[in-house]
mmCIF file of C-alpha atoms in Angstrom:
data_model
loop_
_atom_site.group_PDB
_atom_site.id
_atom_site.type_symbol
_atom_site.label_atom_id
_atom_site.label_comp_id
_atom_site.label_asym_id
_atom_site.label_seq_id
_atom_site.Cartn_x
_atom_site.Cartn_y
_atom_site.Cartn_z
ATOM 1 C CA MET A 1 29.851 -11.996 115.586
ATOM 2 C CA LYS A 2 32.067 -14.882 114.416
ATOM 3 C CA GLN A 3 29.571 -17.440 115.664
ATOM 4 C CA TYR A 4 26.966 -16.178 113.164
ATOM 5 C CA VAL A 5 29.249 -16.242 110.114
ATOM 6 C CA ILE A 6 30.204 -19.634 108.702
ATOM 7 C CA GLY A 7 32.643 -20.516 105.949
ATOM 8 C CA ASN A 8 30.647 -23.525 104.703
ATOM 9 C CA PRO A 9 28.046 -22.565 102.116
ATOM 10 C CA TYR A 10 24.557 -24.004 102.158
ATOM 11 C CA THR A 11 24.170 -26.052 98.970
ATOM 12 C CA THR A 12 21.539 -28.272 97.422
ATOM 13 C CA GLU A 13 21.538 -30.465 94.335
ATOM 14 C CA THR A 14 18.595 -30.411 91.937
ATOM 15 C CA ARG A 15 18.341 -32.412 88.756
ATOM 16 C CA LEU A 16 16.902 -30.593 85.748
ATOM 17 C CA ASP A 17 14.222 -32.325 83.727
ATOM 18 C CA ASP A 18 12.280 -31.667 80.521
ATOM 19 C CA ASN A 19 10.005 -29.142 82.257
ATOM 20 C CA ASP A 20 12.864 -26.810 83.252
ATOM 21 C CA ASP A 21 13.582 -23.979 80.826
ATOM 22 C CA VAL A 22 15.251 -21.375 83.058
ATOM 23 C CA LEU A 23 17.796 -21.352 85.899
ATOM 24 C CA ILE A 24 18.313 -18.275 88.088
ATOM 25 C CA LEU A 25 21.497 -17.821 90.097
ATOM 26 C CA ALA A 26 21.343 -14.855 92.428
ATOM 27 C CA CYS A 27 22.698 -13.692 95.757
ATOM 28 C CA ASP A 28 20.557 -12.758 98.747
ATOM 29 C CA GLY A 29 20.113 -9.163 97.564
ATOM 30 C CA LEU A 30 17.410 -10.566 95.274
ATOM 31 C CA TRP A 31 16.076 -13.331 97.513
ATOM 32 C CA ASP A 32 15.576 -10.937 100.464
ATOM 33 C CA VAL A 33 12.817 -9.158 98.490
ATOM 34 C CA CYS A 34 11.578 -11.866 96.109
ATOM 35 C CA THR A 35 10.356 -15.458 96.346
ATOM 36 C CA ASP A 36 11.561 -18.166 93.972
ATOM 37 C CA GLN A 37 8.232 -18.233 92.132
ATOM 38 C CA GLU A 38 8.102 -14.432 91.787
ATOM 39 C CA ALA A 39 11.564 -14.484 90.180
ATOM 40 C CA VAL A 40 10.539 -17.203 87.719
ATOM 41 C CA ASP A 41 7.315 -15.359 86.849
ATOM 42 C CA LEU A 42 9.310 -12.169 86.182
ATOM 43 C CA VAL A 43 11.676 -13.790 83.645
ATOM 44 C CA ARG A 44 9.595 -16.594 82.132
ATOM 45 C CA ASP A 45 8.458 -14.580 79.077
ATOM 46 C CA GLU A 46 11.819 -12.865 78.464
ATOM 47 C CA PRO A 47 13.829 -14.872 75.877
ATOM 48 C CA ASP A 48 17.058 -12.870 76.342
ATOM 49 C CA PRO A 49 18.956 -14.052 79.477
ATOM 50 C CA ALA A 50 20.832 -10.729 79.838
ATOM 51 C CA ARG A 51 17.570 -8.777 79.724
ATOM 52 C CA ALA A 52 15.995 -11.246 82.186
ATOM 53 C CA SER A 53 18.881 -10.623 84.625
ATOM 54 C CA GLU A 54 18.295 -6.877 84.306
ATOM 55 C CA LEU A 55 14.587 -7.376 85.104
ATOM 56 C CA LEU A 56 15.488 -9.204 88.316
ATOM 57 C CA LEU A 57 18.033 -6.531 89.258
ATOM 58 C CA ASP A 58 15.470 -3.770 88.652
ATOM 59 C CA HIS A 59 12.911 -5.668 90.734
ATOM 60 C CA ALA A 60 15.326 -5.957 93.674
ATOM 61 C CA LEU A 61 16.287 -2.270 93.490
ATOM 62 C CA THR A 62 12.641 -1.182 93.193
ATOM 63 C CA ASN A 63 11.822 -3.169 96.334
ATOM 64 C CA ASP A 64 14.627 -1.433 98.282
ATOM 65 C CA SER A 65 17.004 -4.377 98.629
ATOM 66 C CA MET A 66 19.782 -3.346 101.000
ATOM 67 C CA ASP A 67 22.146 -6.234 100.251
ATOM 68 C CA ASN A 68 24.519 -6.890 97.350
ATOM 69 C CA ILE A 69 22.641 -7.905 94.185
ATOM 70 C CA THR A 70 23.992 -10.236 91.520
ATOM 71 C CA THR A 71 21.765 -12.140 89.106
ATOM 72 C CA ILE A 72 22.493 -14.578 86.288
ATOM 73 C CA VAL A 73 19.772 -16.202 84.192
ATOM 74 C CA PHE A 74 20.373 -19.342 82.109
ATOM 75 C CA ARG A 75 17.994 -20.462 79.362
ATOM 76 C CA PHE A 76 17.774 -24.093 78.282
ATOM 77 C CA PRO A 77 16.264 -24.027 74.784
ATOM 78 C CA SER A 78 16.789 -27.742 74.168
ATOM 79 C CA LEU A 79 14.908 -28.656 77.347
ATOM 80 C CA ALA A 80 12.203 -26.112 76.607
ATOM 81 C CA LYS A 81 11.681 -27.488 73.088
ATOM 82 C CA LYS A 82 11.358 -31.020 74.452
ATOM 83 C CA ALA A 83 8.662 -29.691 76.774
ATOM 84 C CA GLY A 84 6.777 -28.220 73.802
ATOM 85 C CA TYR A 85 7.804 -24.566 74.246
ATOM 86 C CA GLN A 86 8.627 -23.286 70.782
ATOM 87 C CA GLU A 87 10.086 -19.822 70.498
ATOM 88 C CA SER A 88 8.813 -18.171 67.333
ATOM 89 C CA ALA A 89 11.370 -16.833 64.859
ATOM 90 C CA GLU A 90 9.957 -13.338 65.333
ATOM 91 C CA SER A 91 10.498 -13.319 69.125
ATOM 92 C CA GLN A 92 14.189 -14.205 68.892
ATOM 93 C CA ILE A 93 16.570 -11.380 69.683
ATOM 94 C CA HIS A 94 18.407 -10.080 66.605
ATOM 95 C CA ARG A 95 21.021 -7.413 66.082
ATOM 96 C CA ILE A 96 19.374 -4.935 63.766
ATOM 97 C CA ARG A 97 21.636 -2.382 62.103
ATOM 98 C CA ILE A 98 19.969 0.807 60.898
ATOM 99 C CA THR A 99 22.116 2.899 58.552
ATOM 100 C CA LEU A 100 20.973 6.466 57.942
ATOM 101 C CA THR A 101 22.456 8.787 55.307
ATOM 102 C CA SER A 102 21.586 12.353 54.366
ATOM 103 C CA ARG A 103 22.995 15.580 52.984
ATOM 104 C CA ASN A 104 21.102 17.492 55.690
ATOM 105 C CA VAL A 105 22.782 16.853 59.059
ATOM 106 C CA LYS A 106 19.953 18.487 61.045
ATOM 107 C CA ASN A 107 17.302 16.136 59.603
ATOM 108 C CA LEU A 108 19.635 13.159 60.064
ATOM 109 C CA GLU A 109 20.222 13.915 63.760
ATOM 110 C CA LYS A 110 16.466 14.342 64.326
ATOM 111 C CA VAL A 111 15.655 10.927 62.821
ATOM 112 C CA CYS A 112 18.478 9.311 64.858
ATOM 113 C CA SER A 113 17.247 10.827 68.125
ATOM 114 C CA ASP A 114 13.639 9.758 67.353
ATOM 115 C CA LEU A 115 14.786 6.174 66.668
ATOM 116 C CA VAL A 116 16.872 5.966 69.843
ATOM 117 C CA LEU A 117 14.064 7.503 71.936
ATOM 118 C CA ARG A 118 11.496 5.001 70.643
ATOM 119 C CA ALA A 119 13.903 2.084 71.197
ATOM 120 C CA LYS A 120 14.538 3.177 74.790
ATOM 121 C CA ASP A 121 10.789 3.535 75.364
ATOM 122 C CA LYS A 122 10.492 -0.153 74.382
ATOM 123 C CA GLN A 123 13.406 -0.905 76.787
ATOM 124 C CA LEU A 124 15.670 -2.225 74.044
ATOM 125 C CA ARG A 125 19.449 -2.332 74.093
ATOM 126 C CA VAL A 126 20.734 0.410 71.781
ATOM 127 C CA LYS A 127 24.218 1.203 70.487
ATOM 128 C CA GLY A 128 24.688 4.488 68.726
ATOM 129 C CA PRO A 129 24.170 6.590 66.829
ATOM 130 C CA VAL A 130 27.749 6.138 65.622
ATOM 131 C CA ARG A 131 28.885 9.067 63.505
ATOM 132 C CA MET A 132 30.708 7.797 60.454
ATOM 133 C CA PRO A 133 33.167 9.979 58.496
ATOM 134 C CA THR A 134 31.446 12.496 56.239
ATOM 135 C CA LYS A 135 31.815 11.672 52.553
ATOM 136 C CA ARG A 136 32.742 14.741 50.494
ATOM 137 C CA LEU A 137 32.129 14.820 46.768
ATOM 138 C CA SER A 138 33.852 17.760 45.029
ATOM 139 C CA ILE A 139 33.544 18.988 41.453
ATOM 140 C CA THR A 140 35.629 21.819 40.007
ATOM 141 C CA THR A 141 34.538 23.120 36.626
ATOM 142 C CA ARG A 142 35.218 26.120 34.381
ATOM 143 C CA LYS A 143 32.559 28.791 34.212
ATOM 144 C CA THR A 144 33.077 29.344 30.493
ATOM 145 C CA PRO A 145 33.657 26.041 28.718
ATOM 146 C CA ASN A 146 34.516 27.750 25.370
ATOM 147 C CA GLY A 147 37.733 29.265 26.739
ATOM 148 C CA GLU A 148 36.717 32.876 26.059
ATOM 149 C CA GLY A 149 37.459 35.511 28.668
ATOM 150 C CA SER A 150 39.122 35.013 32.028
ATOM 151 C CA LYS A 151 39.886 31.624 33.473
ATOM 152 C CA THR A 152 37.230 31.455 36.193
ATOM 153 C CA TRP A 153 36.263 28.271 38.016
ATOM 154 C CA ASP A 154 33.246 27.066 39.966
ATOM 155 C CA ARG A 155 33.670 24.630 42.832
ATOM 156 C CA PHE A 156 30.791 22.466 44.044
ATOM 157 C CA GLU A 157 30.860 20.237 47.099
ATOM 158 C CA MET A 158 28.302 17.775 48.443
ATOM 159 C CA LYS A 159 28.629 16.342 51.959
ATOM 160 C CA ILE A 160 26.953 13.027 52.767
ATOM 161 C CA HIS A 161 26.559 12.384 56.496
ATOM 162 C CA LYS A 162 26.128 8.844 57.819
ATOM 163 C CA ARG A 163 24.971 7.423 61.167
ATOM 164 C CA ILE A 164 24.710 3.805 62.337
ATOM 165 C CA VAL A 165 22.347 2.615 65.099
ATOM 166 C CA ASP A 166 22.373 -0.986 66.379
ATOM 167 C CA LEU A 167 19.274 -2.348 68.133
ATOM 168 C CA TYR A 168 18.967 -5.689 69.886
ATOM 169 C CA SER A 169 15.351 -6.801 69.702
ATOM 170 C CA PRO A 170 12.804 -9.123 68.116
ATOM 171 C CA SER A 171 12.095 -8.167 64.514
ATOM 172 C CA GLU A 172 8.409 -7.324 65.122
ATOM 173 C CA ILE A 173 9.352 -4.585 67.619
ATOM 174 C CA VAL A 174 11.757 -3.041 65.101
ATOM 175 C CA LYS A 175 8.833 -2.685 62.698
ATOM 176 C CA GLN A 176 7.058 -0.579 65.339
ATOM 177 C CA ILE A 177 10.143 1.532 66.062
ATOM 178 C CA THR A 178 11.017 2.249 62.428
ATOM 179 C CA SER A 179 7.459 3.331 61.603
ATOM 180 C CA ILE A 180 8.359 6.936 62.438
ATOM 181 C CA ALA A 181 8.039 9.907 60.120
ATOM 182 C CA ILE A 182 11.333 10.103 58.237
ATOM 183 C CA GLU A 183 12.571 13.629 57.588
ATOM 184 C CA PRO A 184 12.955 14.634 53.912
ATOM 185 C CA GLY A 185 16.296 13.706 52.376
ATOM 186 C CA VAL A 186 17.141 10.967 54.924
ATOM 187 C CA GLU A 187 17.709 7.488 53.526
ATOM 188 C CA VAL A 188 17.246 4.520 55.878
ATOM 189 C CA GLU A 189 18.646 1.009 55.381
ATOM 190 C CA VAL A 190 17.750 -1.779 57.830
ATOM 191 C CA THR A 191 19.725 -5.046 57.993
ATOM 192 C CA ILE A 192 19.176 -7.965 60.388
ATOM 193 C CA ALA A 193 22.340 -9.792 61.471
ATOM 194 C CA ASN A 194 22.277 -13.538 62.057
ATOM 195 C CA ASP A 195 24.780 -13.530 64.929
#
């Protein structure tokens, strides 16, 4: 068996030019079931390199690759822009933070699960929902403000529940996801991070 295994890797050197916008590094678990051009075609329209790597991994697993599978995708935006490929601002991946608050925990959980379900249907990366500490507002007041009779008190408490969901997606897809029916009493705040 030793005669078939060599310690010297097979290497080539290729210079990148203005027409190159993606570089795929992968082990033979991918290349056993996929040609070079098929791999490029799979990831060409995916702007997020991490998501592009996942697409290649899924492709290899779907095609019953029996070898180890590692994939890394590099994007070269400067080379792509020189070649005339302009990525629109809407297609860039953003971290979108959705903050939901409500006094009704049942309605809040339903909206959270609907959001996460729709995001996963669109194959987006989702973090959350993160359950934040419940804010409690308490008021204690006398039943009879004139001081007549017994000293009886009323106590009122309002609980405000809060959940945070982070999505990683282009902004136009978030518009589709957040167009769900919001349960009564649930407030939604959407912020787009620039990181």
